C-alpha atoms as a printed R data frame, in Angstrom:
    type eleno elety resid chain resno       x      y       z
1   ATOM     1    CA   UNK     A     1   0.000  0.000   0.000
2   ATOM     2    CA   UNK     A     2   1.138  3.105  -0.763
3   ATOM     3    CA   UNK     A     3   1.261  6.063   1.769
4   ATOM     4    CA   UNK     A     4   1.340  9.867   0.462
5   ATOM     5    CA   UNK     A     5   2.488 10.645   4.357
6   ATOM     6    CA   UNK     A     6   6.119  8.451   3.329
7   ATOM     7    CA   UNK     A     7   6.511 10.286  -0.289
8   ATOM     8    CA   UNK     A     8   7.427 12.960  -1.458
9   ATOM     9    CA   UNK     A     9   5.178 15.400  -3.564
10  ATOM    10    CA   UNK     A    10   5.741 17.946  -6.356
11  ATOM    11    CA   UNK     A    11   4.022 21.294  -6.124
12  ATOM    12    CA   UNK     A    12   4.372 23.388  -8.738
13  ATOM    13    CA   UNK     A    13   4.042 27.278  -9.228
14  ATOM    14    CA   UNK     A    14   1.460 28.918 -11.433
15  ATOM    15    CA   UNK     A    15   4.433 29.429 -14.704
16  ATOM    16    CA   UNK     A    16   5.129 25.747 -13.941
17  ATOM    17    CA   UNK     A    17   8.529 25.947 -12.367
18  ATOM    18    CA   UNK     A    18   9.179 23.577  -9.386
19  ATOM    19    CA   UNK     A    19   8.698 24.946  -5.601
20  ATOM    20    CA   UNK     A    20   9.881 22.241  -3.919
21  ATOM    21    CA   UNK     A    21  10.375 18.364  -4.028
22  ATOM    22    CA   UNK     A    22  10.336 17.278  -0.967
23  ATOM    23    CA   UNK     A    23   7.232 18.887   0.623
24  ATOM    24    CA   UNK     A    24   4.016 16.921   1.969
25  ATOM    25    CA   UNK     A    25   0.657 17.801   1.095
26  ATOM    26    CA   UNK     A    26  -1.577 19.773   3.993
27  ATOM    27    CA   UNK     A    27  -3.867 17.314   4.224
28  ATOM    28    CA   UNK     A    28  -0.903 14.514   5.066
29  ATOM    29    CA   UNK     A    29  -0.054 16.798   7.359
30  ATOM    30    CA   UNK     A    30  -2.623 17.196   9.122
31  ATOM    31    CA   UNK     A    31  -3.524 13.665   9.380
32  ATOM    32    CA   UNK     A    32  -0.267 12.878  10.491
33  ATOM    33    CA   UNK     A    33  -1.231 15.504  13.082
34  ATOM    34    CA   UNK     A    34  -3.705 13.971  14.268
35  ATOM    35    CA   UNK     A    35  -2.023  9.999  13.928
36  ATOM    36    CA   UNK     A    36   0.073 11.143  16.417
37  ATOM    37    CA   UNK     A    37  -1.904 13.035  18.916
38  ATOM    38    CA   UNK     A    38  -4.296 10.036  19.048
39  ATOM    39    CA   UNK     A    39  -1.897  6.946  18.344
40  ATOM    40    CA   UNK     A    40  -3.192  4.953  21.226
41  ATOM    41    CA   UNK     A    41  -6.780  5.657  21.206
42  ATOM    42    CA   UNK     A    42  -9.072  2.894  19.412
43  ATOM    43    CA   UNK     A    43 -11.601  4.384  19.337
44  ATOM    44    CA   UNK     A    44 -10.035  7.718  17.396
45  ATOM    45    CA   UNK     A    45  -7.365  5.455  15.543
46  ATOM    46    CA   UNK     A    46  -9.335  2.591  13.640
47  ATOM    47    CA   UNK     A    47  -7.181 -0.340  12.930
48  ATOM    48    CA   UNK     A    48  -6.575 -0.078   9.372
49  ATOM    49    CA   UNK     A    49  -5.111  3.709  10.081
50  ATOM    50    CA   UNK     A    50  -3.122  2.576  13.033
51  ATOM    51    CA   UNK     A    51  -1.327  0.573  10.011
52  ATOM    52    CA   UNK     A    52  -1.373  4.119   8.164
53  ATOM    53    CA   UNK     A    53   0.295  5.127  11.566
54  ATOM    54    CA   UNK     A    54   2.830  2.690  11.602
55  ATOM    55    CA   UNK     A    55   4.122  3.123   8.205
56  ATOM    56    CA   UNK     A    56   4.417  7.102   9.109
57  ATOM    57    CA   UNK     A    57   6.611  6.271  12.052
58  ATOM    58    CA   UNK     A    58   8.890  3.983  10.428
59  ATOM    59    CA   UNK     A    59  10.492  7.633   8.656
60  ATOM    60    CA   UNK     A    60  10.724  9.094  12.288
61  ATOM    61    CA   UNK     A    61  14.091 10.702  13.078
62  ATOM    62    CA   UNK     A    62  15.755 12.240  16.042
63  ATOM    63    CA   UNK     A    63  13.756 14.169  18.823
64  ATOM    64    CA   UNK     A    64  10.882 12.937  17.620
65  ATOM    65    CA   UNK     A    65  11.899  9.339  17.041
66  ATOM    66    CA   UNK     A    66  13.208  9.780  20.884
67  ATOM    67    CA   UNK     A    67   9.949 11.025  21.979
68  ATOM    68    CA   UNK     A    68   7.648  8.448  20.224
69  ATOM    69    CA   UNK     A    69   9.733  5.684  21.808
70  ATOM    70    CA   UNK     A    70   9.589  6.590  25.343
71  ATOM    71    CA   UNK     A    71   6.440  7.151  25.103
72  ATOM    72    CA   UNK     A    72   5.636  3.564  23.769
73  ATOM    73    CA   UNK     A    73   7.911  2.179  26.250
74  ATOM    74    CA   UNK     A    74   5.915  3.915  29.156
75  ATOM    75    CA   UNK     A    75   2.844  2.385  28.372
76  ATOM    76    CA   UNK     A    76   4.085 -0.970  27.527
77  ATOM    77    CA   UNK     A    77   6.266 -0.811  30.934
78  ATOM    78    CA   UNK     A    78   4.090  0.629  32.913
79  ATOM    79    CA   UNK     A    79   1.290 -1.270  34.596
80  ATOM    80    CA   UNK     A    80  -0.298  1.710  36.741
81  ATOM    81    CA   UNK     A    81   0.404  4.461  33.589
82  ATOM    82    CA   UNK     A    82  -3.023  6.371  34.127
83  ATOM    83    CA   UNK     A    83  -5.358  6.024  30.758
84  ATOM    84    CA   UNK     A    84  -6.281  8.550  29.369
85  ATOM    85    CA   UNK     A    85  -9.223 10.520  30.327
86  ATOM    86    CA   UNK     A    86 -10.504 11.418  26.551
87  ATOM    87    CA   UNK     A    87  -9.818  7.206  26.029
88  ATOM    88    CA   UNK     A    88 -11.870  6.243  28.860
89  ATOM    89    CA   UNK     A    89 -14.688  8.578  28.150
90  ATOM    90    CA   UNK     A    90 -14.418  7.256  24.430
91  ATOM    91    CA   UNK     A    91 -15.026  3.640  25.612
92  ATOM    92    CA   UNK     A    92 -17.715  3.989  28.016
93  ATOM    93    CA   UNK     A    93 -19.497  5.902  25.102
94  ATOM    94    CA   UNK     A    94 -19.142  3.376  22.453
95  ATOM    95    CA   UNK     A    95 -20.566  0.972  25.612
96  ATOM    96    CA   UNK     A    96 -23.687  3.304  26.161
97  ATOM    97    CA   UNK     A    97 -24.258  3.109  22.137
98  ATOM    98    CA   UNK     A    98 -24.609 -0.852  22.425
99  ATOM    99    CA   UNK     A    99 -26.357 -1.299  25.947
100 ATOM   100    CA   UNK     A   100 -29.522 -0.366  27.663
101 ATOM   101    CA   UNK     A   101 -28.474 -0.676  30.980
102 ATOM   102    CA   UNK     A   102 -25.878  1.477  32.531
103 ATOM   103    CA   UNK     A   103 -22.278 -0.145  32.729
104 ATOM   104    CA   UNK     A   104 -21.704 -2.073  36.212
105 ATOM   105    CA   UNK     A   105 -18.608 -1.458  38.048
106 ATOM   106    CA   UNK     A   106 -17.316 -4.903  37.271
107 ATOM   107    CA   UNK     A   107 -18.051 -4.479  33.692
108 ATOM   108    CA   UNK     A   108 -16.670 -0.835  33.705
109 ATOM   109    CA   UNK     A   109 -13.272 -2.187  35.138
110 ATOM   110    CA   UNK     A   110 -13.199 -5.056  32.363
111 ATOM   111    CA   UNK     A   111 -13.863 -2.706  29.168
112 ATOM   112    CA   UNK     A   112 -11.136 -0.186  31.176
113 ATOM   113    CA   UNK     A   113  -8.961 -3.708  30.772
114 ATOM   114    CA   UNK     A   114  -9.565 -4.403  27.735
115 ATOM   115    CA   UNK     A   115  -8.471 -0.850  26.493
116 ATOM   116    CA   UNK     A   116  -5.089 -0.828  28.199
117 ATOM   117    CA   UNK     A   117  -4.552 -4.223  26.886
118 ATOM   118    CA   UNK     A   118  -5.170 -2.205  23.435
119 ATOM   119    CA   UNK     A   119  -3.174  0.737  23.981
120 ATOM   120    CA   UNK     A   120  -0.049 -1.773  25.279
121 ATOM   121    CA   UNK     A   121  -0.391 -3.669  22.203
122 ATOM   122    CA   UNK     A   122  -0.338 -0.394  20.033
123 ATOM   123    CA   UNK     A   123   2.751  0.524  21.861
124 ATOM   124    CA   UNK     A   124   4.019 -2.571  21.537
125 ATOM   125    CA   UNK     A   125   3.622 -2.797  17.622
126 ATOM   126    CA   UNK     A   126   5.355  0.685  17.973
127 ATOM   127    CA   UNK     A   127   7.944 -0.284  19.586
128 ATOM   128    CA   UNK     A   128   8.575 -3.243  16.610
129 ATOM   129    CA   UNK     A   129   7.968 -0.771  13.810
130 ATOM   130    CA   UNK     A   130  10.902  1.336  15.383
131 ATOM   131    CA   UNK     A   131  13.418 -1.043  16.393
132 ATOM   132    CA   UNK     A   132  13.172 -2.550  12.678
C-alpha cells in the first residue's frame, strides 16, 4: 500500500517551475497531526489507520523518534500508567451506544482492561515498527 504521508510530492508554481520536491501535502499533514496526537486511542485510531500510523513512524528521526519511543515504552512498561481521560470517556461511550443498561462497576473495570490491553499492544507494535 502506498502512503502519500512516506513520499514525497511535487508542487508546482502557477508558470510551472518547481517549488519544492520534498514537501508533503496539507492534508498529510494534518492527518499525520492527528495519527500522532491520538496513536493509542481505538476508538479515534481505527485499525486499518493505526497501520497508516505505523508506516508514518517507520520515517521518524531524532527528537521525535526519541519522543515516540519513550512514550511507547511507558505504556508498555508501565502497569499503573493512568489512561487517558478522553480514552476512557471514548469507551464507556461506544458501551452506552450498544447497551440499555448502565455499565456495572465490574463491567466498567473489564472494558477499562480491555483498552489498556489495546493501547499496550499499540505501543508494543510501535515499539517493533521502530526497532526494525
Amino acid at each position: 500500500m502506498s502512503v502519500c504521508v512516506t513520499s514525497p510530492i511535487r508542487l508546482l508554481c502557477d508558470n510551472g517551475q518547481l517549488m519544492g520536491q520534498r514537501l508533503f501535502c496539507v492534508c498529510c499533514l494534518m492527518f499525520c497531526q492527528v495519527l500522532l496526537a491520538n496513536m493509542y486511542n481505538p476508538y479515534a485510531i481505527n485499525a486499518e489507520d493505526f497501520e497508516v500510523l505505523l508506516e508514518y513512524l517507520g520515517n521518524l528521526q531524532g527528537h521525535s523518534l526519541h519522543v515516540t519511543l519513550t512514550e511507547a515504552r511507558s505504556w508498555f512498561e508501565d502497569e499503573e500508567k493512568p489512561l487517558m481521560e478522553e480514552w476512557t470517556t471514548s469507551a464507556l461511550r461506544e458501551y452506552a451506544k450498544h447497551n440499555d443498561e448502565p455499565i456495572s462497576d465490574e463491567d466498567k473495570g473489564k472494558l477499562l482492561s480491555l483498552l489498556r490491553q489495546v493501547v499496550q499492544c499499540r505501543a508494543q507494535q510501535i515499539l517493533f515498527q521502530l526497532s526494525a
